[in-house]
Tab-separated table of C-alpha atoms in Angstrom:
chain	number	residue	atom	x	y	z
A	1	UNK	CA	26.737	116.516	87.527
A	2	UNK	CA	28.744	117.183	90.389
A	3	UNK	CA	26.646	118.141	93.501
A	4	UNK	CA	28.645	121.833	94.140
A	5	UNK	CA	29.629	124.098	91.134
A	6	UNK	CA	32.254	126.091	93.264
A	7	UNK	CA	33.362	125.040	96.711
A	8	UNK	CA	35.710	126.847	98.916
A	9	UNK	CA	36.721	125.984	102.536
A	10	UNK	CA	38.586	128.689	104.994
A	11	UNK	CA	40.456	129.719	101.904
A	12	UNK	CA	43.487	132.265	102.554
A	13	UNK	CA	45.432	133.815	100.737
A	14	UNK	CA	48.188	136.323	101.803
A	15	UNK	CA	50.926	138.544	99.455
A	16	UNK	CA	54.332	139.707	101.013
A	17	UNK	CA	54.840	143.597	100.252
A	18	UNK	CA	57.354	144.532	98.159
A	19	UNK	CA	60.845	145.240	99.803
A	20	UNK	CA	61.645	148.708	100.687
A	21	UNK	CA	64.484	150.683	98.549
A	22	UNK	CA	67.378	151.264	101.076
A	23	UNK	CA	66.544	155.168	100.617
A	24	UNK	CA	63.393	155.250	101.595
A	25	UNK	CA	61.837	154.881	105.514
A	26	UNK	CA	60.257	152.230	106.591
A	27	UNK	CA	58.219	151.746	109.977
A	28	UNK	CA	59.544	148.923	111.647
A	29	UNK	CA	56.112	148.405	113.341
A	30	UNK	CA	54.464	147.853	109.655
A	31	UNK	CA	53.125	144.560	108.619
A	32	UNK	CA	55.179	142.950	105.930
A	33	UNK	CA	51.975	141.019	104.692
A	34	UNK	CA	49.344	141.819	102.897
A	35	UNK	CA	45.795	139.424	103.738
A	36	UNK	CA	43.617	139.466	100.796
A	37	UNK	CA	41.596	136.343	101.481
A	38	UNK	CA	41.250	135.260	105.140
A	39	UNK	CA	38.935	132.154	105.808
A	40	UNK	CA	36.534	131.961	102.919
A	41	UNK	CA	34.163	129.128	102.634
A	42	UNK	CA	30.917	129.396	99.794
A	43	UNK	CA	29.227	126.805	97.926
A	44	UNK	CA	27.504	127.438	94.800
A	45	UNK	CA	25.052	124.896	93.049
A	46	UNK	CA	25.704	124.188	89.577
A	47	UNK	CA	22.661	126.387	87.561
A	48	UNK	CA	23.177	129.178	90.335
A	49	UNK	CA	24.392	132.865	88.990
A	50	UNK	CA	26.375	133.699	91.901
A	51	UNK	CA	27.126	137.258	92.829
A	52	UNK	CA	30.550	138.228	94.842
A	53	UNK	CA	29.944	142.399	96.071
A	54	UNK	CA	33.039	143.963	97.938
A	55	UNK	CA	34.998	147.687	97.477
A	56	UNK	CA	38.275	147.542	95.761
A	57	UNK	CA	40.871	145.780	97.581
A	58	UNK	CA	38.223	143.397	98.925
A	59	UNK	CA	39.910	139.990	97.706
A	60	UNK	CA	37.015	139.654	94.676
A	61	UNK	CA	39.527	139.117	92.134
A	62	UNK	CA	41.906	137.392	94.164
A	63	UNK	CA	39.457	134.655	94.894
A	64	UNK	CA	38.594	134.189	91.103
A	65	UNK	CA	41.977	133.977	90.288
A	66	UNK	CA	42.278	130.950	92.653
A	67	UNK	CA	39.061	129.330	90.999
A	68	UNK	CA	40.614	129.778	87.838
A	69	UNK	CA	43.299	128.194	88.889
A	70	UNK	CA	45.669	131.240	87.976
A	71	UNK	CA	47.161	131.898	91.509
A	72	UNK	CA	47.711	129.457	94.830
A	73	UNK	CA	45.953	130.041	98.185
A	74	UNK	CA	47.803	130.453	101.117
A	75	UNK	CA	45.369	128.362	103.029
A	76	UNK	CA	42.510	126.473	102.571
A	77	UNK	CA	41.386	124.456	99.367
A	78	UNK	CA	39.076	125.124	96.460
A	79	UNK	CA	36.972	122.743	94.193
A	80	UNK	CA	35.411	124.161	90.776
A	81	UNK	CA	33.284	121.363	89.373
A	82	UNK	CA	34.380	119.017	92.145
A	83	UNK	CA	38.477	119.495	91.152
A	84	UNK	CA	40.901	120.646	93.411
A	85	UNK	CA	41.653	123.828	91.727
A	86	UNK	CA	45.773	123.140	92.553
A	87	UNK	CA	45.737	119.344	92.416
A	88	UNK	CA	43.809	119.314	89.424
A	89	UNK	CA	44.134	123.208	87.837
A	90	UNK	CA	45.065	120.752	84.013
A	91	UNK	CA	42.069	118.881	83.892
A	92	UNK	CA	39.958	121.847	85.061
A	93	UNK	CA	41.163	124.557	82.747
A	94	UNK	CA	39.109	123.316	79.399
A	95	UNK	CA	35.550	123.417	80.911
A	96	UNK	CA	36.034	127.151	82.665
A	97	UNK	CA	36.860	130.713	81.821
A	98	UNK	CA	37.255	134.019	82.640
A	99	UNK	CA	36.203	137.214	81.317
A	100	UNK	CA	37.925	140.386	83.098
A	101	UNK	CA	35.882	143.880	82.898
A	102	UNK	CA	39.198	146.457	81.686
A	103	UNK	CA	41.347	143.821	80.453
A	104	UNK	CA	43.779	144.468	77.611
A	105	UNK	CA	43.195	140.828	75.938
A	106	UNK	CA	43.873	139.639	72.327
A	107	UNK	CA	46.531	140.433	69.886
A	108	UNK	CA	46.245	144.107	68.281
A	109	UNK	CA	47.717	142.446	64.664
A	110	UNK	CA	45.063	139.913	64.414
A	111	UNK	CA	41.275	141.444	63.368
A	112	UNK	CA	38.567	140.382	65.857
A	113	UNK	CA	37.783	137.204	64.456
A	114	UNK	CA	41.081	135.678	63.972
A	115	UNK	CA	41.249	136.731	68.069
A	116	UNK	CA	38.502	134.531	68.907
A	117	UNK	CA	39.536	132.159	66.027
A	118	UNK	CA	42.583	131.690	68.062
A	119	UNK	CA	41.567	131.068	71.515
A	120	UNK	CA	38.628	128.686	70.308
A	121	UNK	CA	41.189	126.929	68.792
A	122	UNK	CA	43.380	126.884	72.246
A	123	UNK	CA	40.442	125.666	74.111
A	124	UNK	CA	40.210	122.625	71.639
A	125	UNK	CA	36.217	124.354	69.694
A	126	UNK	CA	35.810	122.308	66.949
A	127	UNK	CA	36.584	124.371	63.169
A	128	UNK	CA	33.090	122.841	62.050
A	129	UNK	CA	31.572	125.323	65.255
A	130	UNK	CA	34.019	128.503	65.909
A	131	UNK	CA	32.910	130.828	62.928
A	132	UNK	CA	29.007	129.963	63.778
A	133	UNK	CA	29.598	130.710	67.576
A	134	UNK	CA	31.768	134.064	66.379
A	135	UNK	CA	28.784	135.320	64.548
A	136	UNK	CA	27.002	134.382	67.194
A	137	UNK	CA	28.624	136.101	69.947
A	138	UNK	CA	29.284	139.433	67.704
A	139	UNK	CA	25.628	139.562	67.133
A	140	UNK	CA	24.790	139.874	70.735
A	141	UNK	CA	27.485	142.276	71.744
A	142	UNK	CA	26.637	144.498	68.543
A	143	UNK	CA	30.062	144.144	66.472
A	144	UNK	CA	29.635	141.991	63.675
A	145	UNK	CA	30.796	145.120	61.793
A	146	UNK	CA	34.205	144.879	63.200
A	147	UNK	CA	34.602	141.440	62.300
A	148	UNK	CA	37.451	141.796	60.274
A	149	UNK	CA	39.222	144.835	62.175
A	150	UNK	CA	42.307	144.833	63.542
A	151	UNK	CA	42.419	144.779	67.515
A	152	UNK	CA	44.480	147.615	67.126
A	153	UNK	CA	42.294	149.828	66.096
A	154	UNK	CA	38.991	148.823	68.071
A	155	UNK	CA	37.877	151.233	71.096
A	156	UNK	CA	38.372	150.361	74.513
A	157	UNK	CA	34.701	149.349	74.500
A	158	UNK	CA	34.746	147.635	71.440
A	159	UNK	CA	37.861	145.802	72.899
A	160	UNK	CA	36.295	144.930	75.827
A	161	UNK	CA	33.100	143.778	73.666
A	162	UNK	CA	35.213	141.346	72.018
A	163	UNK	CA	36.740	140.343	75.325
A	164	UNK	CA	33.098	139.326	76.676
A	165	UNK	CA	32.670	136.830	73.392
A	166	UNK	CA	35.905	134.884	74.228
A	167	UNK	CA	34.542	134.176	77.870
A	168	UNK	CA	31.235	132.701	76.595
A	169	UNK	CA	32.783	130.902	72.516
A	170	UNK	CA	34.153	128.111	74.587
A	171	UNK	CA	30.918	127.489	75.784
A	172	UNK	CA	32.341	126.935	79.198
A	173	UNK	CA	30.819	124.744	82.499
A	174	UNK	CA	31.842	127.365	84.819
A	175	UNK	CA	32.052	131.142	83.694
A	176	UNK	CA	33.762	133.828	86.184
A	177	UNK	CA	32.491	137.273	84.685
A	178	UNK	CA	34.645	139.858	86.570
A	179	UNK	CA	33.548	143.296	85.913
A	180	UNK	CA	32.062	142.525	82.349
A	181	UNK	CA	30.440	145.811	81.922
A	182	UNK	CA	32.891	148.003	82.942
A	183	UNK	CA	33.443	150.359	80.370
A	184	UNK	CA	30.587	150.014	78.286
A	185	UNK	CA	27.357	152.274	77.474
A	186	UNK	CA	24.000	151.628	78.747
A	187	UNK	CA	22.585	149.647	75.463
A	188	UNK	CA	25.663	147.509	75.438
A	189	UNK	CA	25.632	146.990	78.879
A	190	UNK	CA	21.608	146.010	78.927
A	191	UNK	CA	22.141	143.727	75.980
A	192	UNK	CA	24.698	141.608	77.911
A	193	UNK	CA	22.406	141.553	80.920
A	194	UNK	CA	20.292	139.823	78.714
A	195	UNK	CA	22.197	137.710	77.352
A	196	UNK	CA	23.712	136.546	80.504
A	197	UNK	CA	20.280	135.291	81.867
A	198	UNK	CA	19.748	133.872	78.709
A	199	UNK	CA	22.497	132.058	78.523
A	200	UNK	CA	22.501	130.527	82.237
A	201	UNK	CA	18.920	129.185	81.474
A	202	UNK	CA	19.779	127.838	78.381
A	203	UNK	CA	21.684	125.149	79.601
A	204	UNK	CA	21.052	123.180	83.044
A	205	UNK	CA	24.344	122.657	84.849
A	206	UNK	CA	26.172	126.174	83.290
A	207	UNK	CA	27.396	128.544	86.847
A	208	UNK	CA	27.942	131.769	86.508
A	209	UNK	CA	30.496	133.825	89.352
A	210	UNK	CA	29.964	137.519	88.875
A	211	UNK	CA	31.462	140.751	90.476
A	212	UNK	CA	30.216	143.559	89.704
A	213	UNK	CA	30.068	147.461	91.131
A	214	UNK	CA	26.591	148.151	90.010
A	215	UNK	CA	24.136	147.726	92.804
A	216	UNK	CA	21.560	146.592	90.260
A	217	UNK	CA	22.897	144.622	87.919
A	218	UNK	CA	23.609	142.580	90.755
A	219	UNK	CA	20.003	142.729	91.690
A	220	UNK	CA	18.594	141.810	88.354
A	221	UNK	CA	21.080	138.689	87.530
A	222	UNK	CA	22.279	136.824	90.566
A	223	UNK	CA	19.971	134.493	92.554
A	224	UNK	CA	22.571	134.984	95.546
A	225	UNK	CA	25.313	136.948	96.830
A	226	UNK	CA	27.884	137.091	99.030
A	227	UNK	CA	29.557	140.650	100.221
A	228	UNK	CA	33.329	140.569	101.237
A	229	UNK	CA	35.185	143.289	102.682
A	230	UNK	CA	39.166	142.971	103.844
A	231	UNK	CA	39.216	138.857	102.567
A	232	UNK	CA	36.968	138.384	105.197
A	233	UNK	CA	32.756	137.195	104.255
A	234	UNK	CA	30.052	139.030	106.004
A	235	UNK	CA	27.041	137.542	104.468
A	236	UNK	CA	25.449	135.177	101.999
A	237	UNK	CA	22.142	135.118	100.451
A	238	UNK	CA	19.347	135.680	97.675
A	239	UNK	CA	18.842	139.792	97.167
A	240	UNK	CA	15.591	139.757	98.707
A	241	UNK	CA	16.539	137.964	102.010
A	242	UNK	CA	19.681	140.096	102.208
A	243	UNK	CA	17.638	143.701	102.274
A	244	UNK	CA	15.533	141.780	104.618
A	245	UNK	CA	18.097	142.395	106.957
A	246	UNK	CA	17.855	146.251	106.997
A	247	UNK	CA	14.006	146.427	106.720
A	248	UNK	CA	13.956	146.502	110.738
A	249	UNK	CA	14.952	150.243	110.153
A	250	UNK	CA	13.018	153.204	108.328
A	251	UNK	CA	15.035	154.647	105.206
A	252	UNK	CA	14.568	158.182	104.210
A	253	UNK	CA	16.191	159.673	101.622
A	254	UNK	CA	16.877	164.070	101.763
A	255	UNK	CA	17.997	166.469	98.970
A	256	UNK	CA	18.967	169.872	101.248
A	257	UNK	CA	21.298	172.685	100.494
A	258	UNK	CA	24.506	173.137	102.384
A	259	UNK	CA	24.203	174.391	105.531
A	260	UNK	CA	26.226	177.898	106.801
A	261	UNK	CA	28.993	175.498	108.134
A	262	UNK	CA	28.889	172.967	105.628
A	263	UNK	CA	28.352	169.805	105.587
A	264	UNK	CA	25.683	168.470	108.088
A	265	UNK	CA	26.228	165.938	110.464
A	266	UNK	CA	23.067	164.022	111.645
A	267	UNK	CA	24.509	160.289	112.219
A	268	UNK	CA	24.878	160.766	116.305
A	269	UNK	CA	21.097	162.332	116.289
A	270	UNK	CA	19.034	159.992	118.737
A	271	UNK	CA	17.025	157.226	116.576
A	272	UNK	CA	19.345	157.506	113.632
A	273	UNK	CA	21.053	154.163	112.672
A	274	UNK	CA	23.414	155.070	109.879
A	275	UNK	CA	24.316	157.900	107.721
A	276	UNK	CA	25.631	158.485	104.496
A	277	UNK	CA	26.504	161.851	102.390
A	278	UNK	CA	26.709	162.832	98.869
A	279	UNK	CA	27.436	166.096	97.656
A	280	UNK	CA	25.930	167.006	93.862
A	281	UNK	CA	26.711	170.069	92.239
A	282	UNK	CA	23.704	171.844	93.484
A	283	UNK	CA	22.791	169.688	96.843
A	284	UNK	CA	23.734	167.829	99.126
A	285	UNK	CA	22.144	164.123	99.267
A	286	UNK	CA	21.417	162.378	102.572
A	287	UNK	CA	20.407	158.945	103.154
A	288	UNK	CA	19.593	157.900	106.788
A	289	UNK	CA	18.837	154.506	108.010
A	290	UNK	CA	16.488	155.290	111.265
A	291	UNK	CA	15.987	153.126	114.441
A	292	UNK	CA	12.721	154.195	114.641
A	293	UNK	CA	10.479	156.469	112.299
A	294	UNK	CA	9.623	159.706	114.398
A	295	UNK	CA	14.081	160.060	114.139
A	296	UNK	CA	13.300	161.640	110.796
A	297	UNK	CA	11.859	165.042	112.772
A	298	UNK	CA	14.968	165.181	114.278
A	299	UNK	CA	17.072	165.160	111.190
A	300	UNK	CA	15.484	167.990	109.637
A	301	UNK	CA	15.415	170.063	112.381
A	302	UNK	CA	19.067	169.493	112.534
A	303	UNK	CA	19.253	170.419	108.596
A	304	UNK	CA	17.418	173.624	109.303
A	305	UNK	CA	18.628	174.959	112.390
A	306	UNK	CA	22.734	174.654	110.648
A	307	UNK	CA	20.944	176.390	107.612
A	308	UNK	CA	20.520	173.922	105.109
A	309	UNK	CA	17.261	174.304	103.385
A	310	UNK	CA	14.717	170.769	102.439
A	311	UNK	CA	14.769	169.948	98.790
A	312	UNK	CA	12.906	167.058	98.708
A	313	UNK	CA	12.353	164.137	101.734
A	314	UNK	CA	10.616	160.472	101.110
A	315	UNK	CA	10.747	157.299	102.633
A	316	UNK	CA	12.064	154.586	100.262
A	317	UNK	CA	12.630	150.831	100.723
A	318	UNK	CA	16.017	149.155	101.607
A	319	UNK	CA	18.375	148.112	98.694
A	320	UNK	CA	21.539	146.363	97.898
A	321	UNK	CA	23.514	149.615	98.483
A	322	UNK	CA	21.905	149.826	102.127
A	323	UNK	CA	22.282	146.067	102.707
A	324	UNK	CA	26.074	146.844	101.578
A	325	UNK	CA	26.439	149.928	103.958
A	326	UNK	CA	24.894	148.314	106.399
A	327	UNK	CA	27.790	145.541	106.643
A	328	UNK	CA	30.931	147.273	105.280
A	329	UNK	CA	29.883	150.777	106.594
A	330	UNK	CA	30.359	152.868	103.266
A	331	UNK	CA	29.236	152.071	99.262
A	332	UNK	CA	30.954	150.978	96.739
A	333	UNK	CA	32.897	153.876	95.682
A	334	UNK	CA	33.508	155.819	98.806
């Protein structure tokens, strides 16, 4: 067993923009690179289900397509199971893969099992295995009743179902699970939770990479994370020792109406840390990371002298989303 599952060290990578048509303006002053990785260096053990959190444009997907060995850095190198992921991307391909959250994958002609048939049978699954793992797989995922339907004329979930099952038939080393719940309902979505922990304890020596946008699912599956904003990596740790670090301020959570100008501001308040805003249809929800407790007095007197009026107030303990605000300065999908 190789002593690191996934190794990176000050990995880069950076895209040239497309050209400019001759029509259109261009600021001279304007970069004519794009960085989407800049300097990244993990390690993950093998057995570990690794978490990667970062908003959209972060470099998430970027750096799994490097560990898949599907694009080139710019900089740095990259070892999945101890292979140079450039020097060695043909002897690494047949013990990892990839499921994407969204991908179109498969071919619509073929029904479901003559998909997963197919790429089995790419990834060198032996016949005497492939139809037991296929029943299997549709078992967990809740389409054994499509079995024999065309691609075609599955549903984006159901297509993205089947995608899931061609990540985990080849019964891979290393797994990179980007996004695999996008798209589906809450049962589906539980049941592949499940089976994800399942599977990563089944086996000593399987790793698991996962990016994800929900907070929690994050929280229940990976035994560490790292959070990434702009290529760059601002921290790296288990879930509980990362909402360590914002449990040296008091959280309190408001539900308030609007107040006669609006929205409320209350983030340059003395004793408040950090701010954030959500409007619902009926209120306005306020979460306020506070340097000290008696700050919270302050806050609603602020709410009710711009004429907002207190639904509801409590004190609640730091999670993922505050550890994430706390280091990028916004959720996921501001």
């Amino acid at each position: 067993m190789s002593e690191l599952a996934l190794r990176t060290d000050a990995l880069g990578r950076t895209y040239r923009k497309a050209r400019k048509r001759w029509w259109k303006r261009t600021d001279p002053a304007a970069s004519k690179e794009f960085v989407a990785l800049d300097g990244v260096s993990l390690e993950v053990k093998p057995g570990e289900l690794f978490g990667l959190l970062g908003p959209n444009g972060a470099g998430k997907t970027t750096l799994i397509k490097i560990l898949t060995t599907l694009l080139a850095p710019s900089s740095g190198r990259a070892w999945v199971d101890g292979l140079d992921v450039v020097a060695d991307a043909k002897a690494l391909r047949p013990f990892i893969n990839m499921v994407s959250g969204g991908e179109s994958s498969g071919y619509g002609i073929l029904s479901v099992r003559e998909n997963l048939w197919l790429f089995s049978r790419i990834y060198g699954v032996a016949n005497a295995v492939i139809n037991q793992r296929i029943d299997a797989m549709l078992a967990v995922v809740d389409l054994a009743d499509k079995a024999n339907s065309r691609v075609s004329h599955l549903s984006t979930g159901q297509r993205q179902k089947m995608n899931f099952c061609r990540g985990f038939i080849t019964d891979p080393k290393v797994l990179f699970l980007d996004e695999p719940t996008l798209g589906l309902d809450v049962t589906a979505a539980r049941n592949i939770r499940k089976f994800v922990k399942e599977w990563i304890a089944e086996k000593p020596g399987r790793t698991m990479l996962l990016t994800t946008h929900y907070m929690a699912e994050a929280d229940e599956l990976c035994d560490r994370l790292a959070i990434i904003d702009k290529g760059k990596l601002l921290a790296c740790d288990t879930p509980a020792n990362l909402k360590r670090q914002v449990q040296q301020h008091s959280i309190f959570e408001l539900s308030h109406t609007p107040g006669s100008g609006g929205l409320i501001e209350v983030a340059g308040l003395p004793g408040v840390h950090q701010a954030t805003t959500t409007e619902t249809p009926t209120s306005i929800e306020l979460k306020v990371l506070l340097r000290e407790e008696s700050a919270i007095g302050g806050v609603v007197q602020q709410v009710v002298q711009s004429g907002g009026r207190i639904l509801t107030l409590k004190k609640v303990e730091p999670t993922l989303e505050d550890v994430f605000i706390e280091l990028v300065g916004h959720g996921l999908n501001a």
